[in-house]
Structure formats: C-alpha cells, structure tokens
Short mmCIF file of C-alpha atoms in Angstrom, two decimals:
data_model
loop_
_atom_site.label_atom_id
_atom_site.label_comp_id
_atom_site.label_asym_id
_atom_site.label_seq_id
_atom_site.Cartn_x
_atom_site.Cartn_y
_atom_site.Cartn_z
CA MET T 9 24.27 71.67 10.47
CA PRO T 10 24.80 68.34 8.68
CA ALA T 11 22.56 67.61 5.77
CA GLU T 12 19.68 65.25 6.51
CA GLN T 13 20.50 61.75 5.42
CA PRO T 14 17.94 59.99 3.16
CA ARG T 15 15.86 57.41 4.96
CA ALA T 16 16.72 53.81 4.28
CA LYS T 17 13.96 51.81 2.66
CA PRO T 18 12.26 49.48 5.11
CA VAL T 19 13.40 45.89 4.95
CA GLY T 20 11.01 42.99 5.38
CA ARG T 21 7.31 42.46 4.87
CA PRO T 22 4.89 45.37 4.73
CA PRO T 23 3.17 45.66 8.11
CA HIS T 24 -0.36 46.02 6.71
CA LEU T 25 -0.36 42.58 5.06
CA SER T 26 -0.07 39.19 6.69
CA LEU T 27 0.27 35.74 5.20
CA ASP T 28 -2.96 34.68 6.89
CA ALA T 29 -4.83 37.59 5.27
CA ILE T 30 -3.37 36.72 1.87
CA ILE T 31 -4.38 33.06 2.20
CA ALA T 32 -7.90 34.00 3.32
CA ALA T 33 -8.34 36.43 0.41
CA ALA T 34 -7.02 33.89 -2.10
CA ASP T 35 -9.42 31.30 -0.69
CA ARG T 36 -12.37 33.68 -1.20
CA ILE T 37 -11.41 34.27 -4.83
CA LEU T 38 -10.89 30.57 -5.47
CA GLN T 39 -14.26 29.67 -3.93
CA THR T 40 -16.27 32.33 -5.74
CA GLU T 41 -14.42 32.69 -9.06
CA GLY T 42 -12.32 29.55 -9.56
CA ALA T 43 -8.62 28.86 -9.94
CA GLY T 44 -8.46 30.40 -13.40
CA LYS T 45 -9.38 33.82 -12.05
CA LEU T 46 -6.75 33.93 -9.33
CA SER T 47 -3.72 36.07 -10.13
CA MET T 48 -1.40 38.17 -8.03
CA ARG T 49 -2.99 41.31 -9.47
CA ARG T 50 -6.53 40.07 -8.72
CA LEU T 51 -5.46 39.14 -5.21
CA ALA T 52 -3.82 42.54 -4.68
CA ASP T 53 -7.07 44.23 -5.71
CA GLU T 54 -8.96 42.10 -3.20
CA LEU T 55 -6.55 43.22 -0.47
CA ASN T 56 -6.39 46.87 -1.60
CA SER T 57 -2.67 46.44 -2.05
CA ALA T 58 -0.04 46.41 -4.78
CA PRO T 59 0.91 43.14 -6.49
CA MET T 60 4.57 43.59 -5.57
CA ALA T 61 3.67 43.72 -1.87
CA LEU T 62 2.43 40.13 -2.08
CA TYR T 63 5.87 38.89 -3.09
CA TYR T 64 7.16 39.68 0.39
CA HIS T 65 5.06 36.69 1.49
CA VAL T 66 4.80 34.29 -1.48
CA ARG T 67 7.11 33.66 -4.42
CA ASN T 68 4.47 32.95 -7.06
CA LYS T 69 0.96 31.68 -7.72
CA ASP T 70 1.94 28.02 -7.34
CA GLU T 71 3.26 28.63 -3.83
CA LEU T 72 0.10 30.56 -3.02
CA LEU T 73 -2.10 27.69 -4.21
CA LEU T 74 -0.08 25.22 -2.14
CA LEU T 75 -0.45 27.41 0.94
CA VAL T 76 -4.22 27.66 0.49
CA MET T 77 -4.60 23.91 -0.11
CA GLU T 78 -2.40 23.11 2.88
CA ASN T 79 -4.45 25.48 5.05
CA GLN T 80 -7.66 23.80 3.91
CA ALA T 81 -6.27 20.31 4.57
CA ARG T 82 -4.94 21.20 8.04
CA ASN T 83 -8.27 22.68 9.09
CA THR T 84 -10.41 19.81 7.79
CA PRO T 85 -11.49 17.63 10.74
CA ARG T 86 -10.88 13.91 10.34
CA PRO T 87 -14.01 11.80 10.80
CA GLU T 88 -14.26 8.73 12.96
CA LEU T 89 -13.59 5.84 10.60
CA PRO T 90 -15.06 2.30 10.77
CA GLU T 91 -12.83 -0.62 11.65
CA ASP T 92 -14.12 -2.74 8.75
CA PRO T 93 -11.76 -2.17 5.77
CA ARG T 94 -14.52 -1.98 3.15
CA GLU T 95 -16.60 0.46 5.18
CA ARG T 96 -13.49 2.50 5.99
CA LEU T 97 -12.54 2.77 2.33
CA ILE T 98 -16.07 3.87 1.41
CA ALA T 99 -16.12 6.42 4.27
CA VAL T 100 -12.75 7.96 3.34
CA SER T 101 -13.58 8.06 -0.38
CA THR T 102 -16.97 9.67 0.28
CA THR T 103 -15.42 12.22 2.64
CA LEU T 104 -12.83 13.12 0.01
CA TYR T 105 -15.47 13.44 -2.71
CA GLU T 106 -17.68 15.70 -0.62
CA LEU T 107 -14.76 17.85 0.51
CA LEU T 108 -13.73 18.42 -3.09
CA ALA T 109 -17.33 18.96 -4.22
CA ASP T 110 -17.43 21.95 -1.84
CA ARG T 111 -14.07 23.21 -3.13
CA LEU T 112 -14.14 22.53 -6.85
CA TRP T 113 -11.23 24.89 -7.45
CA ILE T 114 -8.97 22.23 -5.89
CA ILE T 115 -9.99 19.84 -8.66
CA GLN T 116 -9.07 22.52 -11.22
CA VAL T 117 -5.64 22.85 -9.63
CA LEU T 118 -4.93 19.15 -9.13
CA ALA T 119 -6.06 18.24 -12.65
CA GLY T 120 -3.76 20.82 -14.25
CA ASP T 121 -0.68 21.01 -12.02
CA ASP T 122 1.66 18.80 -10.04
CA LEU T 123 0.66 20.34 -6.71
CA MET T 124 -0.30 18.53 -3.52
CA ALA T 125 -0.98 19.54 0.08
CA PRO T 126 1.08 17.29 2.41
CA SER T 127 -1.60 17.49 5.12
CA ALA T 128 -4.12 15.91 2.71
CA LEU T 129 -2.09 12.75 2.30
CA TRP T 130 -3.92 11.13 5.21
CA PHE T 131 -6.72 10.41 2.74
CA VAL T 132 -4.30 8.44 0.56
CA GLU T 133 -2.76 6.68 3.57
CA GLU T 134 -6.18 5.59 4.87
CA MET T 135 -7.39 4.42 1.46
CA ILE T 136 -4.28 2.36 0.78
CA GLY T 137 -4.32 1.04 4.35
CA ALA T 138 -7.94 -0.07 4.07
CA ALA T 139 -7.21 -1.97 0.86
CA VAL T 140 -4.19 -3.66 2.49
CA ASP T 141 -6.29 -4.58 5.53
CA TYR T 142 -8.85 -6.11 3.17
CA GLY T 143 -6.13 -8.46 1.93
CA HIS T 144 -4.41 -6.74 -1.00
CA THR T 145 -0.70 -6.08 -1.41
CA PRO T 146 0.54 -2.48 -1.17
CA GLU T 147 0.98 -2.42 -4.96
CA GLN T 148 -2.61 -3.58 -5.49
CA ALA T 149 -3.78 -1.08 -2.88
CA VAL T 150 -2.17 1.78 -4.80
CA TYR T 151 -4.01 0.63 -7.94
CA ILE T 152 -7.29 0.60 -5.99
CA TYR T 153 -6.67 4.08 -4.55
CA ARG T 154 -5.68 5.47 -7.94
CA THR T 155 -8.79 4.08 -9.66
CA ILE T 156 -11.04 5.58 -6.98
CA TRP T 157 -9.21 8.91 -7.25
CA TYR T 158 -9.63 9.05 -11.03
CA SER T 159 -13.31 8.25 -10.63
CA ILE T 160 -13.80 11.07 -8.10
CA VAL T 161 -11.96 13.64 -10.21
CA GLY T 162 -13.72 12.62 -13.42
CA ASP T 163 -17.15 12.64 -11.81
CA LEU T 164 -16.65 16.11 -10.33
CA ILE T 165 -15.25 17.60 -13.54
CA ILE T 166 -18.20 16.27 -15.54
CA ARG T 167 -20.68 17.47 -12.92
CA VAL T 168 -19.28 20.99 -12.69
CA ASN T 169 -19.08 21.34 -16.49
CA GLY T 170 -22.64 20.04 -16.84
CA LYS T 171 -23.84 22.43 -14.17
CA HIS T 172 -22.25 25.36 -15.99
CA ARG T 173 -23.82 24.32 -19.29
CA ARG T 174 -27.28 23.97 -17.78
CA SER T 175 -27.00 27.28 -15.91
CA ARG T 176 -26.28 29.08 -19.20
CA ALA T 177 -29.01 27.30 -21.18
CA THR T 178 -32.37 29.02 -21.66
CA GLY T 179 -34.03 25.71 -22.54
CA PRO T 180 -33.04 22.05 -22.95
CA THR T 181 -29.30 21.54 -23.49
CA TYR T 182 -27.97 20.24 -26.78
CA GLU T 183 -27.41 16.81 -25.22
CA ASP T 184 -31.03 16.66 -23.98
CA GLN T 185 -32.30 17.67 -27.41
CA VAL T 186 -30.23 14.98 -29.14
CA VAL T 187 -31.48 12.26 -26.78
CA ALA T 188 -35.07 13.49 -27.15
CA GLY T 189 -34.77 13.24 -30.93
CA LEU T 190 -33.61 9.62 -31.03
CA GLY T 191 -35.83 6.94 -32.53
CA SER T 192 -36.86 3.75 -30.75
CA GLY T 193 -35.85 1.73 -33.80
CA THR T 194 -32.15 2.60 -33.44
CA HIS T 195 -31.84 3.47 -29.74
CA PRO T 196 -34.66 1.69 -27.87
CA HIS T 197 -33.06 1.90 -24.42
CA LEU T 198 -32.20 5.59 -24.66
CA THR T 199 -35.64 6.35 -26.04
CA SER T 200 -37.27 4.65 -23.05
CA VAL T 201 -35.68 7.19 -20.67
CA ALA T 202 -35.47 10.21 -23.00
CA ASP T 203 -38.18 12.16 -21.19
CA ARG T 204 -36.29 11.69 -17.88
CA TRP T 205 -32.77 12.04 -19.25
CA ALA T 206 -32.04 15.46 -17.73
CA ASP T 207 -33.43 14.45 -14.34
CA LEU T 208 -31.55 11.16 -14.26
CA ASN T 209 -28.27 12.87 -15.14
CA ALA T 210 -28.80 15.55 -12.50
CA ARG T 211 -29.24 13.06 -9.64
CA ASP T 212 -26.49 12.97 -7.04
CA THR T 213 -25.55 9.30 -6.78
CA HIS T 214 -21.92 9.64 -5.72
CA ARG T 215 -22.32 7.57 -2.56
CA GLN T 216 -23.87 4.61 -4.38
CA GLY T 217 -21.38 4.96 -7.22
CA LEU T 218 -18.34 4.98 -4.97
CA ALA T 219 -19.62 1.98 -3.01
CA ALA T 220 -20.17 0.02 -6.23
CA ILE T 221 -16.71 0.90 -7.59
CA ILE T 222 -15.04 0.00 -4.30
CA ASP T 223 -16.88 -3.32 -4.06
CA GLY T 224 -15.80 -4.18 -7.58
CA LEU T 225 -12.17 -3.24 -6.94
CA LEU T 226 -11.88 -5.07 -3.64
CA ARG T 227 -13.42 -8.28 -4.99
CA SER T 228 -12.07 -8.24 -8.54
CA ASP T 229 -9.52 -10.85 -9.61
CA THR T 230 -7.73 -8.16 -11.66
CA THR T 231 -6.42 -6.57 -8.46
CA THR T 232 -5.06 -9.82 -7.04
CA GLN T 233 -2.09 -9.71 -9.40
CA ASP T 234 0.73 -7.29 -8.71
CA ARG T 235 0.96 -4.56 -11.32
#
C-alpha cells in the first residue's frame, strides 16, 4: 500500500475571513480608538484571527486605511447642491466638515500621510467648480479650495485636542486658568470675556465660520491674481 502523501497547504485566502469583514472591523477600531491604535495585530484580535491571515487580503496598514476610507467615501450619499456658486461652495464645505467631524480618525490619517480616497474627490471637484462658476480661474479656485481645506482640518484638530484636554481635566483647564488670571490693565478685551471663555470656545460655530471664510475668499482681491 503506497504511503500517504502529505497534504498540500491550501492556496489562497482563508475561508473564514473576507475583505468586507476586515474593512468593517478596521472601521470599528478607527471610530472607537483612533488611527493610532489600529495595527494588524489589533485588527487580528478584533477578528479572532492571526495577523498573518490578514495579509491574504491587504498588503499593509496603509492599504487597509485606503480601503476603509474608500469604502466610507463610496457609501456617503451626495446631497442635493444649490445652483448658486456661493451657496454650493458653502454646502459642500459644510458637508465635508460634518462628515469628517463624525470620523475624526480620517483627519488623523490625512494630516500624517499622503493617502486619499479617490471616491472622495467629488468634494474637491465641486468646490473648485463652484469657485470657477463664481468667476475665478482654475488656479484661483484651487487656492480657494486649499484654504478652506486647511481651515477645516485645523479647526477639527484643535477641537478634538481641546475636547480631550477638557475630558481629562477635573477642573478648569490650564488655558482657562491663565485667561481668568489676566488683569484688565494689560488685557482688557480678554478680561471682559474671561468668565465666559470656556463656553465661548466650546461653541460649535463651524457653519458661520465657513461661510465667513468663503465670502472673504470669493470676494477678496488677493484671489483675482493667478498664483
């Protein structure tokens, strides 16, 4: 009787894991713990699997992040946009801000890496298109888009860091204490709002802020010269 031949190792992806399951698990970790906590080992633990099994589906963490961002962008419904260029630019910018505010891990990724979801580029296309329709050249429109984008990212980074600081504080934050201790002789304007400083800083004014920035950019003479 011939000796039993050793079984060949299976080729291909393990049957108990799917790319959709990996993306969904990575999304949960990113939403609850942030981009810094996502690793192939952490993801494998979430899926009750081995880290090496994940590499049947994704090459590395960067590819995984791209897949999750692309999945998010593809599944984000596009709103009805106004015909008026100014109103359209405000609507797209506000939609982008609020989408990212609900997914702050994307800001962490975009601020630290050269990663971009192709399906999210409709935001950029609409913003540049609105500026062109308002009367600016494509070069000026890119400047307008870029300035709005930097404002959105900066605002969200400051807000999330401030939120973390305040959540850890057992009393007034260091910033609030410094403002409260200022004298009216040297800082009269700050002193006049010192007792409301924390409340004023905590207010969500992103809609008004974006509208003001956009109005300034669209009407400013500095954007009428090609850069």
